[in-house]
PDB file of C-alpha atoms in Angstrom:
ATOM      1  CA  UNK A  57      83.133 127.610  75.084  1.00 49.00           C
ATOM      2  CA  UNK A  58      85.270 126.102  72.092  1.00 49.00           C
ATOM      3  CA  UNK A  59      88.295 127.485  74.351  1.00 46.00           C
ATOM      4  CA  UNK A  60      87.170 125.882  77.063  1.00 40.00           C
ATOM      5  CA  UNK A  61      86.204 122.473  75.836  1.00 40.00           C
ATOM      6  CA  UNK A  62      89.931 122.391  74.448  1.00 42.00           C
ATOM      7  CA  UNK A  63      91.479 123.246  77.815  1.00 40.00           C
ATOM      8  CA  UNK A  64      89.431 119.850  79.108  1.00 39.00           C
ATOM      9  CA  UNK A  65      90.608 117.963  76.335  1.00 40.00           C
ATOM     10  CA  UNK A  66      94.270 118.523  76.557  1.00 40.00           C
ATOM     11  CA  UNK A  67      94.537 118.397  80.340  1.00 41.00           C
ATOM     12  CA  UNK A  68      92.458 115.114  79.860  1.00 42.00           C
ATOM     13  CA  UNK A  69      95.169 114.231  77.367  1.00 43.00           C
ATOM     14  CA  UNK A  70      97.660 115.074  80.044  1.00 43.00           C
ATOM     15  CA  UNK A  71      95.997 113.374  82.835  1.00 48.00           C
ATOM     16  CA  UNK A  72      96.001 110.099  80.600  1.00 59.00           C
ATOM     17  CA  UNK A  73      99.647 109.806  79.843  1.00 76.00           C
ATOM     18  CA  UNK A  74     101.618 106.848  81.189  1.00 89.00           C
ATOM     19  CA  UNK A  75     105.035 106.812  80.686  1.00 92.00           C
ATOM     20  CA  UNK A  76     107.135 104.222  79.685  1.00 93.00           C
ATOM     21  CA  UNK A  77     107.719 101.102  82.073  1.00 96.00           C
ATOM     22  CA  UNK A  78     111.218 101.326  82.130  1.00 96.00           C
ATOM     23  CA  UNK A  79     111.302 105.164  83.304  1.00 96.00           C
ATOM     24  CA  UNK A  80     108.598 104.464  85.529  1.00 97.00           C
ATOM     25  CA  UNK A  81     111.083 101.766  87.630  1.00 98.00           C
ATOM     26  CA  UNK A  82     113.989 103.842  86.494  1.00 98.00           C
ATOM     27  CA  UNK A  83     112.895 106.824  88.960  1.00 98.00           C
ATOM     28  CA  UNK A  84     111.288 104.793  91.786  1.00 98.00           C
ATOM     29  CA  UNK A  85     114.706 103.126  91.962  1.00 98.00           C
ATOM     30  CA  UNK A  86     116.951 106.146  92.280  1.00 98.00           C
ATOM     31  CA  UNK A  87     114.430 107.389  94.935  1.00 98.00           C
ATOM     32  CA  UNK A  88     115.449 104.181  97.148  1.00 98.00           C
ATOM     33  CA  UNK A  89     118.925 104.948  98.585  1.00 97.00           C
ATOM     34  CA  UNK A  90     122.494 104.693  97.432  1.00 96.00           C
ATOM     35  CA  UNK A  91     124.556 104.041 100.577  1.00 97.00           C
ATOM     36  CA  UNK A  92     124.144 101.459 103.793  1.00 97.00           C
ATOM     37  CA  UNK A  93     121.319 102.391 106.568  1.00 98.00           C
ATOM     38  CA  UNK A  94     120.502 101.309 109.850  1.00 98.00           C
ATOM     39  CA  UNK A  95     116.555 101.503 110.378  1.00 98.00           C
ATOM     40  CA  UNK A  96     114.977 101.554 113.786  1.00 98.00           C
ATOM     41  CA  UNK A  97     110.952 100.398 113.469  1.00 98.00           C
ATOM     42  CA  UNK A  98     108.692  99.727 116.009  1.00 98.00           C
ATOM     43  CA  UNK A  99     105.566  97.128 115.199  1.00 98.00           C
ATOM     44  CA  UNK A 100     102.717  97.461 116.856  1.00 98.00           C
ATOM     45  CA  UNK A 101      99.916  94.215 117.072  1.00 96.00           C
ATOM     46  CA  UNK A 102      96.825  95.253 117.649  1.00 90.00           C
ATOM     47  CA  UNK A 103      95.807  91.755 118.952  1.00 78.00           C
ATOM     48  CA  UNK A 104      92.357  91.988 121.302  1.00 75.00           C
ATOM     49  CA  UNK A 105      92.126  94.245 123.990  1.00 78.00           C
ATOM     50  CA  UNK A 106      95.488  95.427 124.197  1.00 86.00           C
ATOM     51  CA  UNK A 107      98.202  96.498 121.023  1.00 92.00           C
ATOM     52  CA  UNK A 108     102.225  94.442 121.436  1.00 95.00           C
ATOM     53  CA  UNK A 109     105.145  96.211 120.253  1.00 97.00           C
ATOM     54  CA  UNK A 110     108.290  94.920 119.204  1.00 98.00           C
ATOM     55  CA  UNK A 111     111.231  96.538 118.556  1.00 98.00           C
ATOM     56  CA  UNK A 112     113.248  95.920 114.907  1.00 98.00           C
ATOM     57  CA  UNK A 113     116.379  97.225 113.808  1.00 98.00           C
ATOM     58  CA  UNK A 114     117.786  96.593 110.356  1.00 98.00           C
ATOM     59  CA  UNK A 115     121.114  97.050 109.117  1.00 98.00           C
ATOM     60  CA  UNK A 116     120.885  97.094 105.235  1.00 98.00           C
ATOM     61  CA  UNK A 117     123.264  97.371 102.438  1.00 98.00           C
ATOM     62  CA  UNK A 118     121.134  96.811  99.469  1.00 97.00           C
ATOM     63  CA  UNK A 119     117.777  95.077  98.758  1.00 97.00           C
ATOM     64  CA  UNK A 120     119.909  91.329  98.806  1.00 96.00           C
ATOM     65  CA  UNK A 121     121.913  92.010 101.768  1.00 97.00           C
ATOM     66  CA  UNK A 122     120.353  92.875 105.070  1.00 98.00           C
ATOM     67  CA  UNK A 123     119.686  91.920 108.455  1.00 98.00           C
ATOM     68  CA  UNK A 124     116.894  92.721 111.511  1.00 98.00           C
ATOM     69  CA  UNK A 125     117.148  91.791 115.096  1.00 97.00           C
ATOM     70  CA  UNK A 126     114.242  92.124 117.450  1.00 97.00           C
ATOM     71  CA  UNK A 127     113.196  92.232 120.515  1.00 97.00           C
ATOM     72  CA  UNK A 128     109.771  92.564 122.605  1.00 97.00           C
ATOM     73  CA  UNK A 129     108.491  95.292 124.408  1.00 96.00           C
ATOM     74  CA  UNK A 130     106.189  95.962 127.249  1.00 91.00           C
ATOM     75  CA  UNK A 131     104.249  92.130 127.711  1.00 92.00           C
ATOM     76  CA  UNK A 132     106.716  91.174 125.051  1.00 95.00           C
ATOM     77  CA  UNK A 133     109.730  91.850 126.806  1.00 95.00           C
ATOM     78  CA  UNK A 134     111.890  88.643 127.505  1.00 93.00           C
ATOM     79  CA  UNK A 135     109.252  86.633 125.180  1.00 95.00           C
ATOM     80  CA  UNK A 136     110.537  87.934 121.607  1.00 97.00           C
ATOM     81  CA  UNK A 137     113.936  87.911 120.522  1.00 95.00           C
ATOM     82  CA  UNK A 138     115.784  87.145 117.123  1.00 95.00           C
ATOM     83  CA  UNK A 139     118.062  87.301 114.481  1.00 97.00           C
ATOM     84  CA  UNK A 140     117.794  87.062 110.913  1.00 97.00           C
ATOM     85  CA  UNK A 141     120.328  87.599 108.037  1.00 98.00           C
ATOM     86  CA  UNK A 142     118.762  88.043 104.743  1.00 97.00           C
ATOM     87  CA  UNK A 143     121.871  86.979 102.128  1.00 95.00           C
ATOM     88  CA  UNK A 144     120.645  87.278  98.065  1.00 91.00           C
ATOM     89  CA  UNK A 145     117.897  85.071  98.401  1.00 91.00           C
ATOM     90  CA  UNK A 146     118.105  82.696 101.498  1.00 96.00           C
ATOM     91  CA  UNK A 147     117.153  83.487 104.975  1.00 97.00           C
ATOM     92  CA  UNK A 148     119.699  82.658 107.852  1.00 97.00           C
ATOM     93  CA  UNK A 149     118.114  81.699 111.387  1.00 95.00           C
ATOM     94  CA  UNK A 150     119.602  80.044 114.596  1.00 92.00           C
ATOM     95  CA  UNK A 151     117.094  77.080 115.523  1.00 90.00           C
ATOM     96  CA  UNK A 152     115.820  76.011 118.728  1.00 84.00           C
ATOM     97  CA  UNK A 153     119.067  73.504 119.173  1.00 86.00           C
ATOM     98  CA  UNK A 154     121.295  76.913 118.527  1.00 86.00           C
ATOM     99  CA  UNK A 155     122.025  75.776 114.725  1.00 91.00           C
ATOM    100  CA  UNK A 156     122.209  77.619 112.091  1.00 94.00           C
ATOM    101  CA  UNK A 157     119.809  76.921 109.472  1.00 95.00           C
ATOM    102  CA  UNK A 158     119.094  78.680 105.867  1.00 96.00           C
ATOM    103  CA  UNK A 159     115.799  78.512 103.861  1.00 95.00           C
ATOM    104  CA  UNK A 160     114.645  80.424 100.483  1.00 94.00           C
ATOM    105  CA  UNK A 161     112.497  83.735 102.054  1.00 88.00           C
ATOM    106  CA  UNK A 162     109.198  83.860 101.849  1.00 87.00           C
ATOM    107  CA  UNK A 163     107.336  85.496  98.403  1.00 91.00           C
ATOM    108  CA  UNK A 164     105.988  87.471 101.077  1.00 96.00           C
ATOM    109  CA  UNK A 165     109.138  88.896 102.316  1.00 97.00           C
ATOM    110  CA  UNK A 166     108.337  92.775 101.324  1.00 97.00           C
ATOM    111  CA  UNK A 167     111.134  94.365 102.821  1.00 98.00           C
ATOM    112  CA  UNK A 168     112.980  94.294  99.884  1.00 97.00           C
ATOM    113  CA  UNK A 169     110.816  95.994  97.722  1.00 98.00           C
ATOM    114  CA  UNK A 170     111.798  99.650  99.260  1.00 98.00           C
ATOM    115  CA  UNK A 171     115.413  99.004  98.847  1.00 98.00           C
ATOM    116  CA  UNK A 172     115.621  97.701  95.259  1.00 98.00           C
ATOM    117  CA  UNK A 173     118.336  99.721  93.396  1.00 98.00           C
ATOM    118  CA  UNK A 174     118.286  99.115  89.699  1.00 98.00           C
ATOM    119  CA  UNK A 175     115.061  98.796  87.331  1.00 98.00           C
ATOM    120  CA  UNK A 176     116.581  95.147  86.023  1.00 97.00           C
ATOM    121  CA  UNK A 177     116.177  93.652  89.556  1.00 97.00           C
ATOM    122  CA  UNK A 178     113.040  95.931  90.549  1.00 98.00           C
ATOM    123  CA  UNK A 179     111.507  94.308  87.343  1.00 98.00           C
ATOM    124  CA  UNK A 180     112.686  90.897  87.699  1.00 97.00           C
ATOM    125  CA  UNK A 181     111.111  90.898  91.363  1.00 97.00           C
ATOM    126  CA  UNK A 182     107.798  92.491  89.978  1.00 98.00           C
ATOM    127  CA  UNK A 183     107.697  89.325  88.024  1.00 97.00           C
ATOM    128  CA  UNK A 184     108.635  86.653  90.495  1.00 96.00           C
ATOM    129  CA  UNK A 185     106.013  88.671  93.001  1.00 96.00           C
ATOM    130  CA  UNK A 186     103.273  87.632  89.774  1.00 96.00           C
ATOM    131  CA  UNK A 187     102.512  91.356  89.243  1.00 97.00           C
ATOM    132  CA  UNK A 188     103.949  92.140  85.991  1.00 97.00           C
ATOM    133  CA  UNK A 189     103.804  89.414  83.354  1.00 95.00           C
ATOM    134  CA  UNK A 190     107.444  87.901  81.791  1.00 95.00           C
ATOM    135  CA  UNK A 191     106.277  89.210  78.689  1.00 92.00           C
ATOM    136  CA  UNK A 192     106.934  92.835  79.789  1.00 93.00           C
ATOM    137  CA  UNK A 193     110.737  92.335  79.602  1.00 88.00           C
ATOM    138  CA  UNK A 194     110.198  92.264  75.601  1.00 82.00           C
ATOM    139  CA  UNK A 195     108.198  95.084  75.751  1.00 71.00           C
ATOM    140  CA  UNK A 196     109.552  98.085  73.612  1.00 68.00           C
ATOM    141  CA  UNK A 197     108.124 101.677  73.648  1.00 64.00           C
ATOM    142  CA  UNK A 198     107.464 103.016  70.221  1.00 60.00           C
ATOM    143  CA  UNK A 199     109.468 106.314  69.271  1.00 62.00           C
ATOM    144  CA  UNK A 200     107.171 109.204  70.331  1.00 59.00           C
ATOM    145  CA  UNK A 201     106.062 111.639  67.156  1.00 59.00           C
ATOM    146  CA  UNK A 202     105.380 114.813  69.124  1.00 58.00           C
ATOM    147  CA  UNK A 203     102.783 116.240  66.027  1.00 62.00           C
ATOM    148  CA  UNK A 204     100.882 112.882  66.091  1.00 61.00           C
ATOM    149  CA  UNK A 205     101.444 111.053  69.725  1.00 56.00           C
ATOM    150  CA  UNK A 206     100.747 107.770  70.077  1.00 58.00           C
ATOM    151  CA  UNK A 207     100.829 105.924  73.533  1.00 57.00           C
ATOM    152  CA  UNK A 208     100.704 102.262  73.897  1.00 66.00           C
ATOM    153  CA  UNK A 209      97.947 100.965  76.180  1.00 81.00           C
ATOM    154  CA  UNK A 210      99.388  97.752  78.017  1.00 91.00           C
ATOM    155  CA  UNK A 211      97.189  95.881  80.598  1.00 91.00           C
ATOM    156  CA  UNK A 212      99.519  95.369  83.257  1.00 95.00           C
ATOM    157  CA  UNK A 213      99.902  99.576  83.374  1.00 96.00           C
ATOM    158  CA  UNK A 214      97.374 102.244  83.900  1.00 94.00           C
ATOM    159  CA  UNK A 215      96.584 105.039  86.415  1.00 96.00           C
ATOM    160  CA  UNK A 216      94.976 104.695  89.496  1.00 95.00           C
ATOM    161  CA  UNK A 217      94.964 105.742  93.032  1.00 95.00           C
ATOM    162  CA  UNK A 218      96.049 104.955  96.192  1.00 96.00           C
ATOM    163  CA  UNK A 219      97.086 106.717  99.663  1.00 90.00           C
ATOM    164  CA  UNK A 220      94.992 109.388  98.363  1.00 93.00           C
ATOM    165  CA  UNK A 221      97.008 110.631  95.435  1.00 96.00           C
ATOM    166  CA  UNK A 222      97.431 109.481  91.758  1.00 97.00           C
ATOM    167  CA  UNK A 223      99.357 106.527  90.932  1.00 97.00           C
ATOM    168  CA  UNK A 224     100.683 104.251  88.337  1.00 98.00           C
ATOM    169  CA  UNK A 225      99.185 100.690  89.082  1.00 97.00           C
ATOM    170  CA  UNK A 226     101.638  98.354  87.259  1.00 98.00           C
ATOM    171  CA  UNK A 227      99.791  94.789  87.430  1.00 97.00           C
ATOM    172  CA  UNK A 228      97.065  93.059  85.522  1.00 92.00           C
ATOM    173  CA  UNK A 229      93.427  93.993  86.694  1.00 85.00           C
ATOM    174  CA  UNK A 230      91.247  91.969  88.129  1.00 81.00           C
ATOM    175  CA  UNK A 231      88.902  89.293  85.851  1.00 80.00           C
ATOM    176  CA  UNK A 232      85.462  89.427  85.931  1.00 81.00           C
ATOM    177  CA  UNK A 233      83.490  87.516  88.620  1.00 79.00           C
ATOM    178  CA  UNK A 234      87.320  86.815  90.120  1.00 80.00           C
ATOM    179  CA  UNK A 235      86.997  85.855  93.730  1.00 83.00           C
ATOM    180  CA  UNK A 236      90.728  87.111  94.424  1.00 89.00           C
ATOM    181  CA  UNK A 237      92.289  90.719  93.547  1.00 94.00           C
ATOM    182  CA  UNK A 238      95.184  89.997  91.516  1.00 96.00           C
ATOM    183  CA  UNK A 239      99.164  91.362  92.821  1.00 97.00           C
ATOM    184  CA  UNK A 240      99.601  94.665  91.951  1.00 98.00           C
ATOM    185  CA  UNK A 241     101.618  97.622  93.300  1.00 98.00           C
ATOM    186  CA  UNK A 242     100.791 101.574  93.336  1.00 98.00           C
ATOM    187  CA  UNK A 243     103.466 103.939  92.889  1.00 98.00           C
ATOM    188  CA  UNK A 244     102.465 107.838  93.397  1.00 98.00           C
ATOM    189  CA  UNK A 245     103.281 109.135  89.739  1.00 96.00           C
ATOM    190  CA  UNK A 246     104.411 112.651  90.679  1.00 94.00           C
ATOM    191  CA  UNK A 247     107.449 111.329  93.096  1.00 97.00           C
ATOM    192  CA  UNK A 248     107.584 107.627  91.685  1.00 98.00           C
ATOM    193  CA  UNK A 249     107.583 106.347  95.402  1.00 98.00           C
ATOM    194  CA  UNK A 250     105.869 102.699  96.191  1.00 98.00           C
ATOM    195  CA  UNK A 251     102.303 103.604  98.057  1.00 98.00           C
ATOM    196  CA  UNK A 252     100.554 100.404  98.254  1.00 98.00           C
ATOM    197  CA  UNK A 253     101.319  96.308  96.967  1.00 98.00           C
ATOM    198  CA  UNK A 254      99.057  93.315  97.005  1.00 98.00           C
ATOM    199  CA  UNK A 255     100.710  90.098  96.970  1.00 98.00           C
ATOM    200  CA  UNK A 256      99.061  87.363  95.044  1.00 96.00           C
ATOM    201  CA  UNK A 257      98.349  85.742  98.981  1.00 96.00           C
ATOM    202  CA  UNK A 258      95.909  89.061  99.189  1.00 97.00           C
ATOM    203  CA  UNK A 259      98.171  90.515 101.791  1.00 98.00           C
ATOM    204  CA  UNK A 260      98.328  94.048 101.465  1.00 98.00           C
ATOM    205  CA  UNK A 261     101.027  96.575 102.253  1.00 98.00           C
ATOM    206  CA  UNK A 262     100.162 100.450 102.388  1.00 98.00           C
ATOM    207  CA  UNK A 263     102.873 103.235 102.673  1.00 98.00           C
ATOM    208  CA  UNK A 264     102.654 106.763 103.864  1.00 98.00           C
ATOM    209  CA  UNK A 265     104.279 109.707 104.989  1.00 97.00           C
ATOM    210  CA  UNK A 266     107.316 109.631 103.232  1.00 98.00           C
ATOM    211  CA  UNK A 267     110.795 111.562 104.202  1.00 98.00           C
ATOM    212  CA  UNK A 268     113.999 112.135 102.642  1.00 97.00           C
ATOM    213  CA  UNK A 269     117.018 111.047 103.887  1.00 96.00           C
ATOM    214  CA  UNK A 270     121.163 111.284 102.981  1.00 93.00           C
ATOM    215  CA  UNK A 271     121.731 108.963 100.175  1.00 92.00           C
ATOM    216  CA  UNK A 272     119.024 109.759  98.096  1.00 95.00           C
ATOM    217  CA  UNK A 273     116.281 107.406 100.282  1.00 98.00           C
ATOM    218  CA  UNK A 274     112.896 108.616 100.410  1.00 98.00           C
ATOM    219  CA  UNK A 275     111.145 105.689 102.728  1.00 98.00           C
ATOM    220  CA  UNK A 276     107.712 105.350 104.564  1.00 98.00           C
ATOM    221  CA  UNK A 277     107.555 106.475 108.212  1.00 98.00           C
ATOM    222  CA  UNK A 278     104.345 104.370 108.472  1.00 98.00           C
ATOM    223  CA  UNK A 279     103.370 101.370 106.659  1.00 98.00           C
ATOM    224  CA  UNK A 280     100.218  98.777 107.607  1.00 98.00           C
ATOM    225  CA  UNK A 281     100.356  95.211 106.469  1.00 98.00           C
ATOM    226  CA  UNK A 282      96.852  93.931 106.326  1.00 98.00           C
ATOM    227  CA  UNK A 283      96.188  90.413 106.194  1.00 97.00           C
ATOM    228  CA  UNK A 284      92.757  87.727 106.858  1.00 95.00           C
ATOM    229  CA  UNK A 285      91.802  90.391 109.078  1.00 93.00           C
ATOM    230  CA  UNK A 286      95.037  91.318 110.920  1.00 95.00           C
ATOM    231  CA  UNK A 287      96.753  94.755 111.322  1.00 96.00           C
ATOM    232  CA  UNK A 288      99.534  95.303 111.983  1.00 98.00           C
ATOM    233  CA  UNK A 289     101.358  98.869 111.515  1.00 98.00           C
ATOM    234  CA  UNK A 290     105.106  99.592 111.133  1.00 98.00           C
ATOM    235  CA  UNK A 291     106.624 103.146 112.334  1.00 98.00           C
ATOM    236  CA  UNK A 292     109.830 104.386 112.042  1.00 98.00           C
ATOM    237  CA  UNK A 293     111.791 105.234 115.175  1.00 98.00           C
ATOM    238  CA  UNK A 294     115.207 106.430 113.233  1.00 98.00           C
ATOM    239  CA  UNK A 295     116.989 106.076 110.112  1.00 98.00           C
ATOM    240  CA  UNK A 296     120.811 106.314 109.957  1.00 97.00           C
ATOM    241  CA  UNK A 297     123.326 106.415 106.739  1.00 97.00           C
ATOM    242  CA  UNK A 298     126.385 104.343 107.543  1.00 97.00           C
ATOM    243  CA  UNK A 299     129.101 103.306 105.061  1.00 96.00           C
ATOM    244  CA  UNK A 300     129.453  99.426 104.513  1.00 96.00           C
ATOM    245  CA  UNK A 301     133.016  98.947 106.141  1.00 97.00           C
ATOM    246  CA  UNK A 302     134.267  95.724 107.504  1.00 96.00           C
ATOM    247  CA  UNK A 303     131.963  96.038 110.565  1.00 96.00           C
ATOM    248  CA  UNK A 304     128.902  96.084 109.030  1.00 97.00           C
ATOM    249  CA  UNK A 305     129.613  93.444 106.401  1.00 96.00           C
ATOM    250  CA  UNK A 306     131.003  91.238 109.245  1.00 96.00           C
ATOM    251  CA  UNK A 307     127.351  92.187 110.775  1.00 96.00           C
ATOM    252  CA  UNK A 308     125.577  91.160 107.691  1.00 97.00           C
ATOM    253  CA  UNK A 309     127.317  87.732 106.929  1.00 96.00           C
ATOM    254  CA  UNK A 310     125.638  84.533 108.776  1.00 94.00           C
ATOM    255  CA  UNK A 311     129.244  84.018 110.906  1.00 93.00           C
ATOM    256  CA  UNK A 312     128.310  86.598 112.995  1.00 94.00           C
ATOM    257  CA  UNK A 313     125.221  83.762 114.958  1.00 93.00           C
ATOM    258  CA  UNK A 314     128.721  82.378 115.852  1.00 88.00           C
ATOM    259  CA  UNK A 315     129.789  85.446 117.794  1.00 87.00           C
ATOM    260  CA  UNK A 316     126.099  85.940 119.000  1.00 85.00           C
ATOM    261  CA  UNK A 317     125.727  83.031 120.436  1.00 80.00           C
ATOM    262  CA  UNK A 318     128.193  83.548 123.152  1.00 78.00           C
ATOM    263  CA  UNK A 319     126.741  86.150 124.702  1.00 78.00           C
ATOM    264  CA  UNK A 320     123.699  83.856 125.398  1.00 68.00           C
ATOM    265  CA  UNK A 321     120.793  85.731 123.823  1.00 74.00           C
ATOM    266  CA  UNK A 322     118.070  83.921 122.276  1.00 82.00           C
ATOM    267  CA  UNK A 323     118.186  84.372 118.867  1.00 90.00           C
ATOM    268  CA  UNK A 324     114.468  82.703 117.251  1.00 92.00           C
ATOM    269  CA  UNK A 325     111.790  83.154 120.263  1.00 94.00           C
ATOM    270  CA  UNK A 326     108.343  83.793 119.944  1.00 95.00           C
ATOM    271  CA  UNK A 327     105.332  84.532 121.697  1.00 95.00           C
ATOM    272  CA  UNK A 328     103.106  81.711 121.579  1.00 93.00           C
ATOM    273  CA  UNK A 329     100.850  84.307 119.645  1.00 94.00           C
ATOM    274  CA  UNK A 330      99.253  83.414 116.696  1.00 94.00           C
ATOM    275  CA  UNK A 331      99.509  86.659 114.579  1.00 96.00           C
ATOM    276  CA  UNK A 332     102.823  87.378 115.849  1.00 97.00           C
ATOM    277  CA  UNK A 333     103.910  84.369 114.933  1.00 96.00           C
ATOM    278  CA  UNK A 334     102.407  84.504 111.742  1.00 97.00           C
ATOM    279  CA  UNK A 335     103.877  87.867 110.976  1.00 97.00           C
ATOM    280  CA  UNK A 336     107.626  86.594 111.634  1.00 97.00           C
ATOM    281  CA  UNK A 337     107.220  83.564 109.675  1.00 95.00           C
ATOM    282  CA  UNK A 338     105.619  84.890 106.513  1.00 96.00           C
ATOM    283  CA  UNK A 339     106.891  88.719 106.335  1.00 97.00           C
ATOM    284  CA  UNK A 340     110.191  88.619 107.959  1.00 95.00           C
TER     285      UNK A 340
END
């Protein structure tokens, strides 16, 4: 019985620990790609009686440089089509009178988040995003004594769960009698990959079935975004490594409305949907 009740105690023990912050972001980073991709998605609305699709493709180089163009499907098809370059931290759209415009994106704007390369700007953005506090940057992990272990207990990390495995839940927890969840994001603790986020606007993100692909990118093959009520789910159609040469940076840099405007496509239409709508001007 003794034997037993110290089997439970250390895998209790075991079960408890949280590693440190930094090594938490350290590996969810290096799971997150190391090269330039091109990302097929299809988004489906489930809006009424009947579920939209749209088309994406992205052509990313990092988490700071990236671009999606899309187009509608099905009853979308001639009724959605645009262009967006996403350049450090502005957006780059064509308005309705064909110029180009630029605006700060959206807090909202989660794309990022899975392509975030090195724990300094994953933990800056975990900030901005109001999910870790500024204080954690000062934060220092006491040297670990293996005969007496000691483990800091900090609010903003704990263990949790979410997609149906354990997870580290970096973010403060919720006050009593709150009427809002506070931000937050899951990562699974045995593959450090990001499984669910709450933005501070209650919007929530969920991301499952994760692959591998070349250049050290594990990314979800399905994610919902979940918002006042609306669904809206996000598959992947195909992933491609590409190196950044000249092409693709030439794709990447706002010049290229110039070139895509001569070919006469529409480059910022919508549905006159409201969750469509809705979607493209808060998430993308």
């Amino acid at each position: 019985m003794a034997k037993y009740f110290l089997l439970l105690l250390i895998c209790s023990n075991a079960f408890a620990y949280i590693p440190d912050l930094e090594m938490i972001l350290d590996r969810t980073t290096k799971n997150q790609g190391n090269t330039g991709y091109i990302i097929d998605l299809e988004i489906s609305f489930d809006n009424k009686s009947q579920t939209q699709v749209v088309k994406e493709r992205w052509v990313i180089e990092d988490a700071e440089n990236m671009r999606v163009s899309a187009h509608g499907e099905r009853d979308l098809k001639g009724k959605l089509s645009l262009l967006r370059i996403y350049d450090k931290s502005k957006k780059f759209y064509m308005d309705d009178e064909g110029s180009v415009r630029s605006t700060r994106y959206s807090g909202e704007f989660f794309e990022p988040l899975f392509h975030i390369r090195t724990v300094k700007k994953l933990h800056r953005t975990l900030i901005d995003l109001g999910i870790l506090p500024e204080a954690s940057t000062r934060h220092k992990a006491p040297p670990l004594d293996v005969k007496e272990p000691t483990y800091d207990r900090l609010p903003y990390l704990r263990l949790s769960r979410a997609g149906g495995v354990i997870a580290y839940a970096l973010g403060m927890p919720p006050q009593k009698d709150s009427t809002q969840l506070n931000p937050e994001v899951w990562i699974e603790q045995d593959q450090f990959l990001i499984r669910k986020v709450r933005l501070s606007t209650q919007t929530e993100i969920a991301a499952d079935d994760y692959q591998k692909f070349v250049g050290s990118l594990s990314f979800p093959q399905a994610r919902t975004v979940r918002w006042a009520g609306n669904s809206v789910k996000i598959r992947v159609i195909d992933i491609k490594n590409t190196p950044i040469t000249p092409k693709i940076r030439e794709l990447l840099s706002p010049k290229i409305f110039a070139e895509e405007k001569k070919k006469n496509e529409k480059l910022n239409e919508l549905p006159e949907d409201p969750m469509i709508q809705e979607f493209y001007s808060r998430f993308r």
